Short mmCIF file of C-alpha atoms in Angstrom, two decimals:
data_model
loop_
_atom_site.label_atom_id
_atom_site.label_comp_id
_atom_site.label_asym_id
_atom_site.label_seq_id
_atom_site.Cartn_x
_atom_site.Cartn_y
_atom_site.Cartn_z
CA SER A 1 0.00 0.00 0.00
CA GLN A 2 1.24 3.52 -0.70
CA GLN A 3 2.27 5.45 2.38
CA GLY A 4 3.35 8.71 0.77
CA GLU A 5 1.35 10.76 -1.66
CA GLU A 6 3.02 13.63 -3.49
CA ASP A 7 1.33 16.82 -4.50
CA PRO A 8 1.19 18.17 -7.14
CA GLN A 9 1.47 15.30 -9.60
CA ALA A 10 3.13 17.64 -12.10
CA LEU A 11 4.76 21.05 -11.79
CA SER A 12 6.16 23.29 -14.49
CA ILE A 13 8.25 26.37 -13.64
CA GLN A 14 10.77 28.73 -15.22
CA GLU A 15 14.47 28.43 -14.60
CA GLY A 16 15.47 30.45 -11.54
CA GLU A 17 12.13 30.02 -9.78
CA ASN A 18 11.63 27.93 -6.65
CA ALA A 19 9.84 24.59 -6.80
CA THR A 20 7.86 23.20 -3.88
CA MET A 21 6.42 19.73 -3.72
CA ASN A 22 4.58 18.10 -0.87
CA CYS A 23 4.25 14.63 0.55
CA SER A 24 1.58 13.34 2.91
CA TYR A 25 1.67 10.01 4.68
CA LYS A 26 -0.63 7.97 6.87
CA THR A 27 1.21 6.26 9.70
CA SER A 28 3.97 7.30 12.09
CA ILE A 29 7.44 7.17 10.62
CA ASN A 30 11.07 6.67 11.62
CA ASN A 31 12.31 8.89 8.82
CA LEU A 32 11.24 10.35 5.49
CA GLN A 33 13.43 10.50 2.41
CA TRP A 34 13.31 12.26 -0.93
CA TYR A 35 14.61 10.76 -4.16
CA ARG A 36 15.02 12.07 -7.70
CA GLN A 37 14.57 10.06 -10.88
CA ASN A 38 15.68 11.28 -14.26
CA SER A 39 13.65 9.95 -17.16
CA GLY A 40 14.01 6.20 -17.54
CA ARG A 41 16.75 5.88 -14.93
CA GLY A 42 17.13 4.65 -11.37
CA LEU A 43 16.38 6.75 -8.33
CA VAL A 44 18.98 8.88 -6.59
CA HIS A 45 18.76 9.66 -2.88
CA LEU A 46 18.57 13.38 -2.12
CA ILE A 47 17.96 13.88 1.58
CA LEU A 48 16.72 12.13 4.71
CA ILE A 49 14.91 13.76 7.61
CA ARG A 50 14.35 11.93 10.87
CA SER A 51 11.04 11.99 12.71
CA ASN A 52 12.49 14.22 15.46
CA GLU A 53 13.76 16.81 12.97
CA ARG A 54 11.70 19.65 11.58
CA GLU A 55 13.90 21.05 8.83
CA LYS A 56 16.97 20.04 6.91
CA HIS A 57 19.06 21.67 4.20
CA SER A 58 21.35 20.30 1.53
CA GLY A 59 22.66 22.76 -1.05
CA ARG A 60 19.62 24.17 -2.88
CA LEU A 61 17.30 21.68 -1.19
CA ARG A 62 15.24 22.37 1.90
CA VAL A 63 13.05 19.73 3.46
CA THR A 64 10.53 20.27 6.22
CA LEU A 65 8.66 17.69 8.24
CA ASP A 66 5.49 18.19 10.23
CA THR A 67 4.72 14.95 12.05
CA SER A 68 1.51 16.36 13.55
CA LYS A 69 0.14 16.85 10.04
CA LYS A 70 1.94 13.81 8.66
CA SER A 71 3.40 15.85 5.84
CA SER A 72 6.70 16.94 4.36
CA SER A 73 7.71 19.44 1.73
CA LEU A 74 10.71 19.62 -0.57
CA LEU A 75 11.81 23.05 -1.75
CA ILE A 76 14.29 23.42 -4.59
CA THR A 77 15.57 26.99 -4.79
CA ALA A 78 16.84 28.74 -7.92
CA SER A 79 15.84 25.82 -10.12
CA ARG A 80 17.81 24.81 -13.20
CA ALA A 81 16.85 22.91 -16.33
CA ALA A 82 18.90 20.00 -14.98
CA ASP A 83 16.46 19.73 -12.05
CA THR A 84 13.83 18.42 -14.47
CA ALA A 85 12.99 14.99 -13.08
CA SER A 86 10.46 13.05 -11.02
CA TYR A 87 10.69 13.46 -7.27
CA PHE A 88 9.53 10.80 -4.83
CA CYS A 89 9.10 10.77 -1.11
CA ALA A 90 9.66 7.54 0.76
CA THR A 91 8.78 6.74 4.34
CA ASP A 92 10.43 4.33 6.71
CA SER A 93 7.83 3.16 9.19
CA GLY A 94 7.26 0.09 11.29
CA SER A 95 9.59 -2.59 12.48
CA ALA A 96 10.30 -4.10 9.04
CA ARG A 97 12.22 -0.93 8.09
CA GLN A 98 11.19 -1.08 4.45
CA LEU A 99 10.67 2.09 2.45
CA THR A 100 7.26 2.89 1.01
CA PHE A 101 7.32 5.24 -1.96
CA GLY A 102 4.75 7.69 -3.20
CA SER A 103 3.71 8.09 -6.81
CA GLY A 104 5.94 11.10 -7.42
CA THR A 105 5.87 14.68 -8.67
CA GLN A 106 7.05 15.35 -12.23
CA LEU A 107 8.98 18.63 -12.21
CA THR A 108 9.73 20.42 -15.47
CA VAL A 109 12.05 23.41 -15.39
CA LEU A 110 11.81 25.49 -18.54
CA PRO A 111 14.95 27.31 -19.72
CA ASP B 1 30.75 5.31 -4.97
CA VAL B 2 28.22 2.57 -4.57
CA LYS B 3 27.40 0.89 -7.80
CA VAL B 4 24.32 -1.20 -8.42
CA THR B 5 24.15 -2.86 -11.81
CA GLN B 6 21.31 -4.68 -13.48
CA SER B 7 21.83 -7.27 -16.17
CA SER B 8 19.74 -5.64 -18.90
CA ARG B 9 18.35 -2.17 -19.61
CA TYR B 10 15.68 -3.48 -21.97
CA LEU B 11 14.22 -6.95 -22.24
CA VAL B 12 11.46 -8.39 -24.41
CA LYS B 13 10.03 -11.78 -23.51
CA ARG B 14 7.07 -13.87 -24.57
CA THR B 15 4.18 -14.90 -22.37
CA GLY B 16 4.99 -18.06 -20.44
CA GLU B 17 8.78 -17.66 -20.59
CA LYS B 18 10.90 -17.86 -17.46
CA VAL B 19 12.69 -14.56 -16.94
CA PHE B 20 15.73 -13.83 -14.80
CA LEU B 21 16.64 -10.31 -13.75
CA GLU B 22 20.04 -10.00 -12.13
CA CYS B 23 21.24 -7.32 -9.75
CA VAL B 24 24.75 -6.89 -8.39
CA GLN B 25 26.02 -4.35 -5.87
CA ASP B 26 29.66 -3.69 -5.07
CA MET B 27 29.49 -2.15 -1.59
CA ASP B 28 29.01 -5.19 0.62
CA HIS B 29 25.47 -4.13 1.54
CA GLU B 30 23.44 -6.69 3.41
CA ASN B 31 20.07 -5.27 2.33
CA MET B 32 18.75 -5.64 -1.21
CA PHE B 33 15.38 -4.92 -2.75
CA TRP B 34 13.36 -5.45 -5.93
CA TYR B 35 10.69 -2.94 -6.96
CA ARG B 36 8.49 -2.53 -9.95
CA GLN B 37 7.49 0.91 -11.18
CA ASP B 38 4.35 1.63 -13.13
CA PRO B 39 2.96 5.03 -14.19
CA GLY B 40 0.84 6.60 -11.48
CA LEU B 41 1.63 3.84 -8.97
CA GLY B 42 5.11 4.79 -7.89
CA LEU B 43 7.46 2.05 -6.73
CA ARG B 44 6.04 -1.10 -5.26
CA LEU B 45 8.17 -3.54 -3.30
CA ILE B 46 8.22 -7.08 -4.68
CA TYR B 47 10.77 -8.84 -2.48
CA PHE B 48 13.62 -7.91 -0.22
CA SER B 49 16.52 -9.61 1.47
CA TYR B 50 18.40 -8.64 4.62
CA ASP B 51 21.00 -11.41 4.38
CA VAL B 52 22.35 -14.13 2.13
CA LYS B 53 19.83 -16.92 1.58
CA MET B 54 17.19 -14.82 3.28
CA LYS B 55 14.17 -13.40 1.48
CA GLU B 56 10.98 -11.68 2.51
CA LYS B 57 7.85 -10.89 0.54
CA GLY B 58 7.06 -7.30 -0.15
CA ASP B 59 3.72 -5.82 -1.14
CA ILE B 60 3.29 -7.57 -4.50
CA PRO B 61 5.18 -10.91 -4.54
CA GLU B 62 2.65 -12.87 -6.58
CA GLY B 63 4.12 -14.24 -9.78
CA TYR B 64 7.71 -13.58 -8.66
CA SER B 65 10.43 -15.36 -6.76
CA VAL B 66 13.96 -14.35 -5.77
CA SER B 67 17.33 -15.87 -5.09
CA ARG B 68 20.22 -14.59 -3.00
CA GLU B 69 23.06 -17.09 -3.00
CA LYS B 70 25.79 -14.48 -2.61
CA LYS B 71 25.79 -11.23 -0.68
CA GLU B 72 26.36 -9.04 -3.71
CA ARG B 73 23.80 -10.64 -6.01
CA PHE B 74 20.00 -10.61 -5.81
CA SER B 75 18.01 -12.18 -8.63
CA LEU B 76 14.36 -11.70 -9.48
CA ILE B 77 12.63 -14.56 -11.27
CA LEU B 78 9.40 -14.49 -13.20
CA GLU B 79 8.47 -18.17 -13.34
CA SER B 80 5.98 -17.75 -16.20
CA ALA B 81 5.92 -14.23 -17.57
CA SER B 82 2.57 -12.61 -18.19
CA THR B 83 1.65 -9.39 -20.00
CA ASN B 84 0.68 -7.71 -16.71
CA GLN B 85 4.30 -8.04 -15.64
CA THR B 86 5.36 -5.57 -18.31
CA SER B 87 6.99 -2.87 -16.22
CA MET B 88 10.18 -1.13 -15.13
CA TYR B 89 12.05 -3.22 -12.57
CA LEU B 90 14.39 -1.50 -10.15
CA CYS B 91 16.91 -3.11 -7.85
CA ALA B 92 18.30 -1.31 -4.80
CA SER B 93 20.66 -1.94 -1.93
CA SER B 94 21.27 -0.26 1.41
CA LEU B 95 23.81 -0.38 4.20
CA PHE B 96 21.30 0.16 6.99
CA ARG B 97 17.68 -0.90 7.10
CA GLY B 98 15.30 2.00 6.60
CA TYR B 99 17.99 4.33 5.37
CA GLU B 100 19.37 5.51 2.06
CA GLN B 101 18.88 3.08 -0.80
CA TYR B 102 21.10 2.96 -3.89
CA PHE B 103 19.33 2.07 -7.09
CA GLY B 104 20.39 0.38 -10.28
CA PRO B 105 19.48 1.91 -13.67
CA GLY B 106 16.41 -0.29 -14.06
CA THR B 107 15.29 -2.96 -16.51
CA ARG B 108 12.36 -2.17 -18.76
CA LEU B 109 10.67 -5.51 -19.35
CA THR B 110 8.07 -6.01 -22.04
CA VAL B 111 6.10 -9.25 -22.11
CA THR B 112 4.29 -9.90 -25.38
#
């Protein structure tokens, strides 16, 4: 069953603008991760935020986590054409420690 | 850098054929995973393994089996391929359970 659901499903912005995508989940988590997938390729890990953290930064990426609302957001600042990709959130919950992935947000950055 | 390789990028098989998808990782990770990815459904876990000779069913194991005879290699087997198994198959490995996973490039399987 899908734990994370991304919103929006698709997002199109101009180069230089910020992109924000959201993830909601249903059960309590150990951590939440964001991954990027370029067209037809494997996923690449971007950032992990633990359940006791509220915000985390990595370069142009900023992730927030609100466990009371069971939601997370990924902000990409000053976007570039190379950021065009699908972005997935994945939650680690329960004792089995598997990741459950959402259906992704397709980001298109127009030059 | 961790490298996860998959035996084929593209594969075309006929209904009823036995299909083997191979995955090899070079970082001595204990944890390995097989997912399938379909449009609008995200990634769904088929099987995973936390140790050699160990396997656990994921969310959609029906029609699949796996083999892990060596730590670095995790194979996905479609015993009798069907058209509804046409999909992108992704292998991943991780050092710690529940943490960062490293993915292979994927195998796009078409069953006709």
